[in-house]
mmCIF file of C-alpha atoms and ligand atoms in Angstrom:
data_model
loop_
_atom_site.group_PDB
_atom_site.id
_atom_site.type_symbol
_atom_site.label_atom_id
_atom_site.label_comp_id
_atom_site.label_asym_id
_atom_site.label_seq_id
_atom_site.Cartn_x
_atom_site.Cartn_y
_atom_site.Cartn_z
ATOM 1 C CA UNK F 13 -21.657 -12.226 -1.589
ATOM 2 C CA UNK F 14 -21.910 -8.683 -2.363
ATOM 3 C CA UNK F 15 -18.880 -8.154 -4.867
ATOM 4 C CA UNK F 16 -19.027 -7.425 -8.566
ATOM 5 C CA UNK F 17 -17.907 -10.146 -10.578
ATOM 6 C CA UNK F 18 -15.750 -9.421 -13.333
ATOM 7 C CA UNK F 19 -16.344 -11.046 -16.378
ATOM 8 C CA UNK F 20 -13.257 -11.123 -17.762
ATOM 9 C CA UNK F 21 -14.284 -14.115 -20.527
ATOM 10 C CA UNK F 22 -16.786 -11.268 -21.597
ATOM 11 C CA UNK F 23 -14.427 -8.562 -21.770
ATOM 12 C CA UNK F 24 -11.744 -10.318 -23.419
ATOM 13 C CA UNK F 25 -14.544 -11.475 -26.564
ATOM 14 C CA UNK F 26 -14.909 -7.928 -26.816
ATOM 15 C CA UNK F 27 -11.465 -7.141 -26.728
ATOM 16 C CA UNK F 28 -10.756 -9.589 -29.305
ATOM 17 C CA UNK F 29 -13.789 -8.376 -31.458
ATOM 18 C CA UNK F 30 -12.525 -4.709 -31.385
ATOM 19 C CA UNK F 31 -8.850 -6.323 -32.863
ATOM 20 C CA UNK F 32 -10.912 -8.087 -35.455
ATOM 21 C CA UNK F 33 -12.232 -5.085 -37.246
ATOM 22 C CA UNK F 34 -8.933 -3.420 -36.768
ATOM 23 C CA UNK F 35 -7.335 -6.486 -38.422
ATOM 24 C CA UNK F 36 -9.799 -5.679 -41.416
ATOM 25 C CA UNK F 37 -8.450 -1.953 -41.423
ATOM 26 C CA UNK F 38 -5.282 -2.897 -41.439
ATOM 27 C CA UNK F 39 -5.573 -5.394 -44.275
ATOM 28 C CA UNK F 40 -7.678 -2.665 -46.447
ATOM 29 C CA UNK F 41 -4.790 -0.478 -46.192
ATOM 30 C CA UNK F 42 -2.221 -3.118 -47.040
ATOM 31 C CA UNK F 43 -3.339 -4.826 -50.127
ATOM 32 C CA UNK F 44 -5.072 -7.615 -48.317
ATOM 33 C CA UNK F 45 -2.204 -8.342 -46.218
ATOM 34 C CA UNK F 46 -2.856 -8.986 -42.285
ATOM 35 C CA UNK F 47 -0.655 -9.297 -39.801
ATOM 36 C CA UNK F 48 1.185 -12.459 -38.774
ATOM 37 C CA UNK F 49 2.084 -14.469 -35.440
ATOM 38 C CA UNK F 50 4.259 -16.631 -35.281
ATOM 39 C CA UNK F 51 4.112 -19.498 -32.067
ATOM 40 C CA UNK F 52 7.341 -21.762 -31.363
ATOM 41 C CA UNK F 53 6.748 -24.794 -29.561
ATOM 42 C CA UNK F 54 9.225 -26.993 -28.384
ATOM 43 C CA UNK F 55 8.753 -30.277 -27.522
ATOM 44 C CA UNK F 56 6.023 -32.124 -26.289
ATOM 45 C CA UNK F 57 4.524 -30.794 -22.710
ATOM 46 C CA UNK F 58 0.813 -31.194 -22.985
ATOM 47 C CA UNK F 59 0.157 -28.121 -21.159
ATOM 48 C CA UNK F 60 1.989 -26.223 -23.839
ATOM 49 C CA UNK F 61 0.242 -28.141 -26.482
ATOM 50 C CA UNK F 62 -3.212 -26.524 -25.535
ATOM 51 C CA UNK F 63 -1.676 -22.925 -24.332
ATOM 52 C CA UNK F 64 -0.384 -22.752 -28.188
ATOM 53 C CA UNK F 65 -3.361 -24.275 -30.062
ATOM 54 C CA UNK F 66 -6.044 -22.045 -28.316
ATOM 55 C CA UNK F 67 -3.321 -19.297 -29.062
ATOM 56 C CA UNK F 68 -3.427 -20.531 -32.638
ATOM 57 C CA UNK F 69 -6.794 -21.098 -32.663
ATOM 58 C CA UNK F 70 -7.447 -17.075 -31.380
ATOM 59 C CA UNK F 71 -5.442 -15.909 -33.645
ATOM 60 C CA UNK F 72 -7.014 -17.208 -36.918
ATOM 61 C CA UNK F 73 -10.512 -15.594 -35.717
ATOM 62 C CA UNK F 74 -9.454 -12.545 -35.286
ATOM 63 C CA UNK F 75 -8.157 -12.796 -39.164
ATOM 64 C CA UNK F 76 -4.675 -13.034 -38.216
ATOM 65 C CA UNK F 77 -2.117 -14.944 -39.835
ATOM 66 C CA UNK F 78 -0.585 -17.861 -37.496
ATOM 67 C CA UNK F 79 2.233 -19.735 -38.552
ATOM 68 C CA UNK F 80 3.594 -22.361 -36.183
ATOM 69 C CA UNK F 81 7.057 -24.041 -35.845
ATOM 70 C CA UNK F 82 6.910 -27.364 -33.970
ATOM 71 C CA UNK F 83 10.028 -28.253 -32.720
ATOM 72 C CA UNK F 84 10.659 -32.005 -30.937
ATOM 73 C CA UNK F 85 12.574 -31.933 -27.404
ATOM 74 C CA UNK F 86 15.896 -32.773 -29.082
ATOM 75 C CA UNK F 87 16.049 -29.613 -30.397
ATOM 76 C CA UNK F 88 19.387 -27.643 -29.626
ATOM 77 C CA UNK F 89 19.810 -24.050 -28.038
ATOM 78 C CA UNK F 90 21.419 -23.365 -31.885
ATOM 79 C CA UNK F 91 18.694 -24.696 -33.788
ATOM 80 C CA UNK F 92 16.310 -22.971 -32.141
ATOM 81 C CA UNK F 93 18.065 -19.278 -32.082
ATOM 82 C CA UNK F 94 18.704 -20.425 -36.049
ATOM 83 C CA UNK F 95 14.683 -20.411 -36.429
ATOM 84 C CA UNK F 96 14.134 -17.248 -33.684
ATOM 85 C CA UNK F 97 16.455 -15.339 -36.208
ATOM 86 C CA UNK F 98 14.586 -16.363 -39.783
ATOM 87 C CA UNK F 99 11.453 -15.099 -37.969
ATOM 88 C CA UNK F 100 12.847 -12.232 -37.256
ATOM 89 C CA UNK F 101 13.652 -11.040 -40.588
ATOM 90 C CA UNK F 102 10.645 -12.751 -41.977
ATOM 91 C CA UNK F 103 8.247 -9.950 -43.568
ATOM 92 C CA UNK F 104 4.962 -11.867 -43.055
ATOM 93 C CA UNK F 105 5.506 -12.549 -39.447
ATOM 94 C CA UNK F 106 4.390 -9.412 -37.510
ATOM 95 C CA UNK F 107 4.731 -11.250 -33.571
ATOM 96 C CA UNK F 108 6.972 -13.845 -32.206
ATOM 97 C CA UNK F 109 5.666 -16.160 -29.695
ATOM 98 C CA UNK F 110 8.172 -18.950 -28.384
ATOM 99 C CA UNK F 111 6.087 -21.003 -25.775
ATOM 100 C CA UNK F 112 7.852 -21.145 -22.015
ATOM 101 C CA UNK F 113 8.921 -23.024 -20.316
ATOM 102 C CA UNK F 114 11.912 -24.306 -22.942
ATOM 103 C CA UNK F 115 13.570 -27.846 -22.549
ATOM 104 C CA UNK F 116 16.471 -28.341 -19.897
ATOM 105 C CA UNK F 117 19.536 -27.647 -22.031
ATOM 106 C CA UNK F 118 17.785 -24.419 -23.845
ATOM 107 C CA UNK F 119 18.670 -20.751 -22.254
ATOM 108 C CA UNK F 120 15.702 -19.513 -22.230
ATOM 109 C CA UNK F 121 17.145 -16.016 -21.456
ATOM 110 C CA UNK F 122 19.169 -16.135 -24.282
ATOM 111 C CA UNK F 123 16.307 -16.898 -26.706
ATOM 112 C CA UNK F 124 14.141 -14.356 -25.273
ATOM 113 C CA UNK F 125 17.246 -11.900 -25.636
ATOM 114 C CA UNK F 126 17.380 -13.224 -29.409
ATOM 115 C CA UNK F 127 13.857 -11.867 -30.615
ATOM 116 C CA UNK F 128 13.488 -8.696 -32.453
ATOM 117 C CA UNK F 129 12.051 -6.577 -29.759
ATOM 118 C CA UNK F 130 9.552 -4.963 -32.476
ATOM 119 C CA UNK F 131 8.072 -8.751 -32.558
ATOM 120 C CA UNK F 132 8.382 -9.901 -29.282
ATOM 121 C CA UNK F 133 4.649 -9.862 -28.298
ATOM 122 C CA UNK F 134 5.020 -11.470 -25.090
ATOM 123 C CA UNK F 135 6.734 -8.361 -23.732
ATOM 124 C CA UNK F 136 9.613 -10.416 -22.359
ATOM 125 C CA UNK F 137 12.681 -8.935 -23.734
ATOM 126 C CA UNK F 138 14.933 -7.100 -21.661
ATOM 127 C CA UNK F 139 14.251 -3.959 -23.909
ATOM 128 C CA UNK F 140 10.392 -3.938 -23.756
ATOM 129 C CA UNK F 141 10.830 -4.757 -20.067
ATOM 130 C CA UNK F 142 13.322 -2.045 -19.678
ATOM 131 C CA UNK F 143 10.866 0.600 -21.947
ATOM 132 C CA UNK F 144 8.174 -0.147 -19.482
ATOM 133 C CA UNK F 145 10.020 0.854 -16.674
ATOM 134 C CA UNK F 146 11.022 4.269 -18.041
ATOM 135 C CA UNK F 147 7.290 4.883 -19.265
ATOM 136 C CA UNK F 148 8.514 4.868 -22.850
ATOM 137 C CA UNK F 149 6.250 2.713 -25.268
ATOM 138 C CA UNK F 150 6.834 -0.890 -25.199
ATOM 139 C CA UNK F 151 4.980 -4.375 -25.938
ATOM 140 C CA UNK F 152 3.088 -5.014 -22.400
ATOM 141 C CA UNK F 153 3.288 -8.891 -21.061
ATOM 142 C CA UNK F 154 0.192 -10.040 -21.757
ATOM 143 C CA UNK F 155 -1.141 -11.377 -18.647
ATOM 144 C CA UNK F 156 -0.611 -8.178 -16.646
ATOM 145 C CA UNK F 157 -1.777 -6.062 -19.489
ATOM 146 C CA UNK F 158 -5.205 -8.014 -19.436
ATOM 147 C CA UNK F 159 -5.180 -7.505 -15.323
ATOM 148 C CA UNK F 160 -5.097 -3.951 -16.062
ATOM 149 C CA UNK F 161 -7.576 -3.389 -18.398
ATOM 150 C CA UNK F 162 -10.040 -4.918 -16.548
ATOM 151 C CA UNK F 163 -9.245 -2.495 -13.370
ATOM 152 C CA UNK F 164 -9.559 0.326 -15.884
ATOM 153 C CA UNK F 165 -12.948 -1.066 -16.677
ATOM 154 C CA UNK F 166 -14.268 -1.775 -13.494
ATOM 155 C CA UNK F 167 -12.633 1.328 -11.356
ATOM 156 C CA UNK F 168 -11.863 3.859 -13.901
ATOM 157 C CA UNK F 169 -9.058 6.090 -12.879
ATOM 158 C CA UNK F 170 -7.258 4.304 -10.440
ATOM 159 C CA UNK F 171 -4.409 7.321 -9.390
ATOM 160 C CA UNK F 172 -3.699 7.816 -6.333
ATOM 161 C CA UNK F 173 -4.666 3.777 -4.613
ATOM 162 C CA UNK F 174 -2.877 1.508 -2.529
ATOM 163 C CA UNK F 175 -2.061 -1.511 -4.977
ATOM 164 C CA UNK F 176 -0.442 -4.711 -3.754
ATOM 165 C CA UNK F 177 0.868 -7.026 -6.004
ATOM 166 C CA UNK F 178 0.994 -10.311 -4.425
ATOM 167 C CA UNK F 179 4.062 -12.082 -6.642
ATOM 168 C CA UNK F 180 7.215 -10.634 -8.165
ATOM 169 C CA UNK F 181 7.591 -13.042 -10.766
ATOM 170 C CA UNK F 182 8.901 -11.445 -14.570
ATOM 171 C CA UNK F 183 6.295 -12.719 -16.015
ATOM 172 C CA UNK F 184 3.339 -11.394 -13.822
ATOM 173 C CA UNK F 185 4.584 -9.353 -10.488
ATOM 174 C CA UNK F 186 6.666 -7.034 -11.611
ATOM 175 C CA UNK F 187 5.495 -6.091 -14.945
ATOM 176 C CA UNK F 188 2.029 -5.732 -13.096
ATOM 177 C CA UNK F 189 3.887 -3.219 -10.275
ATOM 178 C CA UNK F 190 5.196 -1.107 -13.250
ATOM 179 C CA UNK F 191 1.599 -1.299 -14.489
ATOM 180 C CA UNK F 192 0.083 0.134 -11.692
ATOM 181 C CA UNK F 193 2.530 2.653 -11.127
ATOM 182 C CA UNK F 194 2.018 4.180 -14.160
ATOM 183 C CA UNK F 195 -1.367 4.489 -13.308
ATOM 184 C CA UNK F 196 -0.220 6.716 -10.545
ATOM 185 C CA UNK F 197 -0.901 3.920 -8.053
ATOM 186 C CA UNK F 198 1.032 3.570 -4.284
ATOM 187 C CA UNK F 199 2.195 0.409 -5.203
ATOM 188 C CA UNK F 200 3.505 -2.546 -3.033
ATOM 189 C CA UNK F 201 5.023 -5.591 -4.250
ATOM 190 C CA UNK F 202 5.057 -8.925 -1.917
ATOM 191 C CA UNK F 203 6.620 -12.235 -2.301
ATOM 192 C CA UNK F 204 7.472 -15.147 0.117
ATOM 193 C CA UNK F 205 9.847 -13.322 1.868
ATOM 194 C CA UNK F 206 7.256 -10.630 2.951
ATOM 195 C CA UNK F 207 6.621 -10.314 6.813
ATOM 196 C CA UNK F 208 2.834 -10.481 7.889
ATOM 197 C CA UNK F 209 1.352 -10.802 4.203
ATOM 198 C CA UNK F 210 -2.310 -10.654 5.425
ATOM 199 C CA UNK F 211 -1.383 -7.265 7.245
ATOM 200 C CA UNK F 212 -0.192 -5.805 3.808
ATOM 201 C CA UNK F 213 -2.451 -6.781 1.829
ATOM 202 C CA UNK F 214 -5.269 -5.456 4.194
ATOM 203 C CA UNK F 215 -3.690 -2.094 3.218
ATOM 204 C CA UNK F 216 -4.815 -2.373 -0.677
ATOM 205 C CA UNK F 217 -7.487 -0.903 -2.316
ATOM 206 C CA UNK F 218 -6.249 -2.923 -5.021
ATOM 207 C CA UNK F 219 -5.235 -6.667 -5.008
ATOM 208 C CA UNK F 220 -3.128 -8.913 -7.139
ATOM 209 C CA UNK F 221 -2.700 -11.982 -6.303
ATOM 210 C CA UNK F 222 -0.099 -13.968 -8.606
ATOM 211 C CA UNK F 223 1.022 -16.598 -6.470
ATOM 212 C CA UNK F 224 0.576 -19.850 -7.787
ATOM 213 C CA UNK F 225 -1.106 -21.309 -4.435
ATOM 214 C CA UNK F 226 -4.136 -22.765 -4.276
ATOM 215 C CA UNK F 227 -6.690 -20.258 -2.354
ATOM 216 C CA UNK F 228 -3.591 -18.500 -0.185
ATOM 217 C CA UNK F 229 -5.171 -15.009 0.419
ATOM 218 C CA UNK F 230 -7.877 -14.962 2.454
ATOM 219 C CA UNK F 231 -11.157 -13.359 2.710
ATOM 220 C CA UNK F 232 -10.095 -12.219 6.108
ATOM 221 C CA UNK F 233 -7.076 -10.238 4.196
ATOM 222 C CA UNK F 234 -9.093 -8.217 2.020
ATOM 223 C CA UNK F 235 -9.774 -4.264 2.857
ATOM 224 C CA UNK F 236 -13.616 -4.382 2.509
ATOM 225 C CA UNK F 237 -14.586 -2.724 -0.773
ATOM 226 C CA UNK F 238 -11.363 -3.232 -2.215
ATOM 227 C CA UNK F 239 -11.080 -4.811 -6.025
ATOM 228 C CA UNK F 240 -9.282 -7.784 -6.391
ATOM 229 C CA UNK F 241 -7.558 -9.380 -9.692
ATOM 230 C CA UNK F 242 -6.811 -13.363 -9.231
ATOM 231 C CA UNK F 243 -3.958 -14.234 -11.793
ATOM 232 C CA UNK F 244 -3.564 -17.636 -10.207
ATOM 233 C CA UNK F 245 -4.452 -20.829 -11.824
ATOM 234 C CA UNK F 246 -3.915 -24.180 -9.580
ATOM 235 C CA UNK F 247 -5.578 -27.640 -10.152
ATOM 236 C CA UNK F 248 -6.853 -28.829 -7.065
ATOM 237 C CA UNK F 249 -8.246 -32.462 -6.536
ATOM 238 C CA UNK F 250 -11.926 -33.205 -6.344
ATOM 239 C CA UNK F 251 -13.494 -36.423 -5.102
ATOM 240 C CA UNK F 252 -14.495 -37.523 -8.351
ATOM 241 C CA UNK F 253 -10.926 -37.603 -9.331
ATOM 242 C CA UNK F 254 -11.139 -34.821 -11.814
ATOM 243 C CA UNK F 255 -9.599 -32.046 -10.460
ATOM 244 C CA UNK F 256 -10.814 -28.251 -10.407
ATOM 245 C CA UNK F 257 -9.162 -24.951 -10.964
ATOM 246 C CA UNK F 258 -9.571 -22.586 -8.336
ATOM 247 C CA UNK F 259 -7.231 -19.453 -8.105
ATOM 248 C CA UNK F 260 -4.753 -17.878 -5.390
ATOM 249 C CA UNK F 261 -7.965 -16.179 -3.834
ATOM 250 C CA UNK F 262 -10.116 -18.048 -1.468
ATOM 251 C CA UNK F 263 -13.043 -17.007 -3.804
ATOM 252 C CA UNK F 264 -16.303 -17.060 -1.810
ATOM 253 C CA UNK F 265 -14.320 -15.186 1.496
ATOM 254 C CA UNK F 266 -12.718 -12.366 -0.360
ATOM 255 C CA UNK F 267 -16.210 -12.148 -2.246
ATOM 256 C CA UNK F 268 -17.593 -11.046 0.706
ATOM 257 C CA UNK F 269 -15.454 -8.474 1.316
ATOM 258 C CA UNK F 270 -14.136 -7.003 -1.997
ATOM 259 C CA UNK F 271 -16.504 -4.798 -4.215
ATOM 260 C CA UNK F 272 -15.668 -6.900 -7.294
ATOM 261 C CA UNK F 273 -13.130 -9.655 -7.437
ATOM 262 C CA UNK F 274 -12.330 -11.850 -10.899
ATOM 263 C CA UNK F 275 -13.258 -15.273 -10.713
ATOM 264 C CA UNK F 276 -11.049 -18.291 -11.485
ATOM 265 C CA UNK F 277 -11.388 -19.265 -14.730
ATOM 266 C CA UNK F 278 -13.104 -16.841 -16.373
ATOM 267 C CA UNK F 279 -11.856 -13.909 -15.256
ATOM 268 C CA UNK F 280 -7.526 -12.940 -15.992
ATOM 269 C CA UNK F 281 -7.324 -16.376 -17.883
ATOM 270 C CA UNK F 282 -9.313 -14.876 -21.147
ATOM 271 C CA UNK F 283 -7.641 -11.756 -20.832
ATOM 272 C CA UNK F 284 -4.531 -12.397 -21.868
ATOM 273 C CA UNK F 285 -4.920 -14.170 -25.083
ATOM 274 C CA UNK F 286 -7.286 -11.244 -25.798
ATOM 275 C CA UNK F 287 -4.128 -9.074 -25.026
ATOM 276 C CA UNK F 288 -1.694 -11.268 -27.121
ATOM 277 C CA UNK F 289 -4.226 -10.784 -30.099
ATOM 278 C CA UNK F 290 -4.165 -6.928 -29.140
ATOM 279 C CA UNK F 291 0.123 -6.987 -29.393
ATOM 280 C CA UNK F 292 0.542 -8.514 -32.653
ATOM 281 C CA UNK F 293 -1.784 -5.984 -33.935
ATOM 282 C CA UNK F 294 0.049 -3.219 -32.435
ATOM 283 C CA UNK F 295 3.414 -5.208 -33.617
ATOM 284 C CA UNK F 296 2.277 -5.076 -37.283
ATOM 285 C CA UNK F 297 1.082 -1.240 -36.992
ATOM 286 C CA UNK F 298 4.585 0.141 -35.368
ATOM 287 C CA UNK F 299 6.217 -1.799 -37.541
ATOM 288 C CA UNK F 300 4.178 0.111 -40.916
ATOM 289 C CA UNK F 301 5.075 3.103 -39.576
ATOM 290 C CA UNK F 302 1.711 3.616 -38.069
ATOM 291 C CA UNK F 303 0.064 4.831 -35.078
ATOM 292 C CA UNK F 304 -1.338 2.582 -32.307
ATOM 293 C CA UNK F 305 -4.994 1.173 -32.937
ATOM 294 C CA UNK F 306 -7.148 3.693 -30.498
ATOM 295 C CA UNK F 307 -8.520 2.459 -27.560
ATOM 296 C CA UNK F 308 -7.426 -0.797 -27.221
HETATM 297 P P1 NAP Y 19 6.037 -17.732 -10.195
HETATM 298 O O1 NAP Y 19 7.052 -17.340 -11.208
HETATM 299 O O2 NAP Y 19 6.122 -19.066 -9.550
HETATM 300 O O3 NAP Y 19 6.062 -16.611 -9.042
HETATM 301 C C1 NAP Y 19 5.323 -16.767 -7.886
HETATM 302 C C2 NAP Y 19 5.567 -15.597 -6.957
HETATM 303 O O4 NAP Y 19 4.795 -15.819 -5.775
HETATM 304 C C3 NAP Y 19 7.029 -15.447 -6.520
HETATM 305 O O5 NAP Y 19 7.408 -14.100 -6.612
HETATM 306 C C4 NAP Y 19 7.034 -15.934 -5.082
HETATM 307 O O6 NAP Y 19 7.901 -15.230 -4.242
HETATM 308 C C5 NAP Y 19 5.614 -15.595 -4.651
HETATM 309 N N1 NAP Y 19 5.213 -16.472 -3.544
HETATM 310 C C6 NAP Y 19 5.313 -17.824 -3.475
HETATM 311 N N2 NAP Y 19 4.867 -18.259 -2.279
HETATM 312 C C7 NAP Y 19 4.490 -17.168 -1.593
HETATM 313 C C8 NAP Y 19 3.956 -16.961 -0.302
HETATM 314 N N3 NAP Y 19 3.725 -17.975 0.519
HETATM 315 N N4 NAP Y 19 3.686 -15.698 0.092
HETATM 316 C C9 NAP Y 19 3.917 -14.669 -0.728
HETATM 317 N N5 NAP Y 19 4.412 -14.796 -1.971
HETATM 318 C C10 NAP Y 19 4.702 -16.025 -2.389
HETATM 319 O O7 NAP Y 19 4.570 -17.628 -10.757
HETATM 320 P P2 NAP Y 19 3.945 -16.738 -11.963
HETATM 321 O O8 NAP Y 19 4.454 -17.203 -13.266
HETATM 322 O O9 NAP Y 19 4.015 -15.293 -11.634
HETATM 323 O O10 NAP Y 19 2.414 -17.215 -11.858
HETATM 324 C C11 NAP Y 19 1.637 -16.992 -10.688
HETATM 325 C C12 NAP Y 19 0.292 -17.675 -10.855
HETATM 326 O O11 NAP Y 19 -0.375 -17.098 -11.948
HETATM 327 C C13 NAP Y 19 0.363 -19.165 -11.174
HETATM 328 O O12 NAP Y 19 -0.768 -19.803 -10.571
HETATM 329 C C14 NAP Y 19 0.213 -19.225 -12.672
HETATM 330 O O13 NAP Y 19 -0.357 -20.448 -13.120
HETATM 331 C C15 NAP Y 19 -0.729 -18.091 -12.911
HETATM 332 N N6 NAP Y 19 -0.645 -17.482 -14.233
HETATM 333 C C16 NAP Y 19 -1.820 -17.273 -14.891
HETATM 334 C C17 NAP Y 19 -1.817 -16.660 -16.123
HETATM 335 C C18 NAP Y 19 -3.112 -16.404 -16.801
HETATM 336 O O14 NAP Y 19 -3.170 -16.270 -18.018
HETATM 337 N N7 NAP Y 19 -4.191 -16.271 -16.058
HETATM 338 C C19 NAP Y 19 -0.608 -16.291 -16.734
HETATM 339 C C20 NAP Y 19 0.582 -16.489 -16.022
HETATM 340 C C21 NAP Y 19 0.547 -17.072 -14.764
HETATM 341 P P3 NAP Y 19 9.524 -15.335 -4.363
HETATM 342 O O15 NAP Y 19 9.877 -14.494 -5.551
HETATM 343 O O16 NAP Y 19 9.993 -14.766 -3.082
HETATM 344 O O17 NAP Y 19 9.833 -16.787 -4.564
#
């Protein structure tokens, strides 16, 4: 295996470190007051459960205030804009974070549509997404956001390469395409309707893979040298009946040919808490009136 492999669990405690002294800043400069996220969870999905505790959990290190609103399935579409809108015009609460995926019944568009842009640290409303596109400032989705620093980190500059993003979901794909092509990359976007995948992504000198299936690229499709960012996270079963993560990237083949490659977990997964963390503190600054923390 010759690649580099990016640690992006090490990164992100850094990341998160560099947000914890300018969480002290800020509160210096405001009286004592830090800023605030505030998670929604609705209902009871077990996955979601653990997504919003560590996310709770992150945000209290960092010196961050977290306040949570647990919400049981039954929950109507009204209720829950009722509570989007309180946050909203709540002083303390600097981020909103509504946990996806919502309850059948609950438009999740509509609820995304319904938080204050300013707050909406996940990046997801159509005005952030739109603000991205026209290369005006804007909250970043997280997940991409973390994808990119770590590129930044490993290849510097990255103007002028071939990028493929590998998934055009909202969430990932596309905000990761804008990404990339304001880092003055040639950027391709693929999804399922893409004819001969392993032939385009043999072009990239960059490689995002956002699938959602188990180990689908293959070492075979990677442009030796090339850097390669797995977003992918898919339980696969074991003989012992436990189950192991592994990402879109068939990890030990595309090691072989990449020049560094992010390994699943441990590599995007950190990153975009670490990211999240980083938005709320740029929420709370923009919304004082003051200048993005440097460098993060
Ligand atoms: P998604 O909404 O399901 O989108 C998947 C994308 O992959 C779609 O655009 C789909 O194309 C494309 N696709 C599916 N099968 C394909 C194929 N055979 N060939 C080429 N493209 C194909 O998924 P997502 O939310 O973007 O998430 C992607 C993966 O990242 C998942 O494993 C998820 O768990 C993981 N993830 C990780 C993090 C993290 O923090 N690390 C965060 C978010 C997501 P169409 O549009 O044509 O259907």
């Amino acid at each position: 295996m010759a690649a580099t492999i990016i640690d992006g669990k090490a990164v992100a405690a850094e990341v998160r470190g560099r947000v914890a002294e300018d969480v002290k800043a800020y509160a210096d400069a405001h009286d004592g007051r830090v800023p605030g996220l505030a998670t929604v969870l609705v209902g009871d999905d077990p996955a979601s459960h653990v997504y919003v505790s560590n996310k709770r959990k992150h945000t209290e290190e960092v010196g961050m205030r977290s306040i949570h609103r647990g919400l049981d399935a039954s929950t109507s579409q009204e209720e829950l804009l009722a509570l989007v809108g309180e946050l909203n015009v709540d002083e303390g609460v600097d981020g909103i974070l509504v946990q996806l995926p919502l309850p059948d019944g609950i438009d999740q568009d509509a609820v995304i549509a319904a938080i204050d842009p300013a707050k909406d640290v996940d990046g997801f409303h159509p005005m952030n997404v739109g603000r991205l596109a026209t290369g005006l400032p804007s909250l970043v989705p997280c997940t991409p956001h973390g994808c990119l620093y770590l590129l930044r980190q490993e290849l510097g500059s990255l103007s002028g390469l071939d990028a493929v993003v590998v998934g055009r979901s909202n969430i990932v794909g596309k905000p990761m395409a804008q990404l990339l092509l304001g880092e003055n990359c040639t950027v391709t976007i693929a999804h399922s309707r893409t004819r001969d995948l392993p032939a385009v992504v043999r072009r990239a000198d960059i490689v995002i893979a956002a699938v959602g299936r188990a180990e689908m690229v293959r070492g075979a499709w990677i442009k030796p040298g090339a850097c390669v960012i797995d977003v992918g996270i898919n339980r696969v079963p074991t003989e012992d009946g436990k189950g192991q993560l592994v990402g879109d990237v068939a990890y030990e083949e595309a090691a072989d040919a990449a020049s560094a490659i992010t390994p699943v977990p441990g590599g995007v997964g950190p990153m975009t808490i670490a990211m999240l963390m980083r938005n709320t503190l740029v929420a709370a600054h923009r919304r004082a009136g003051l200048a993005d923390p440097e460098g993060l």
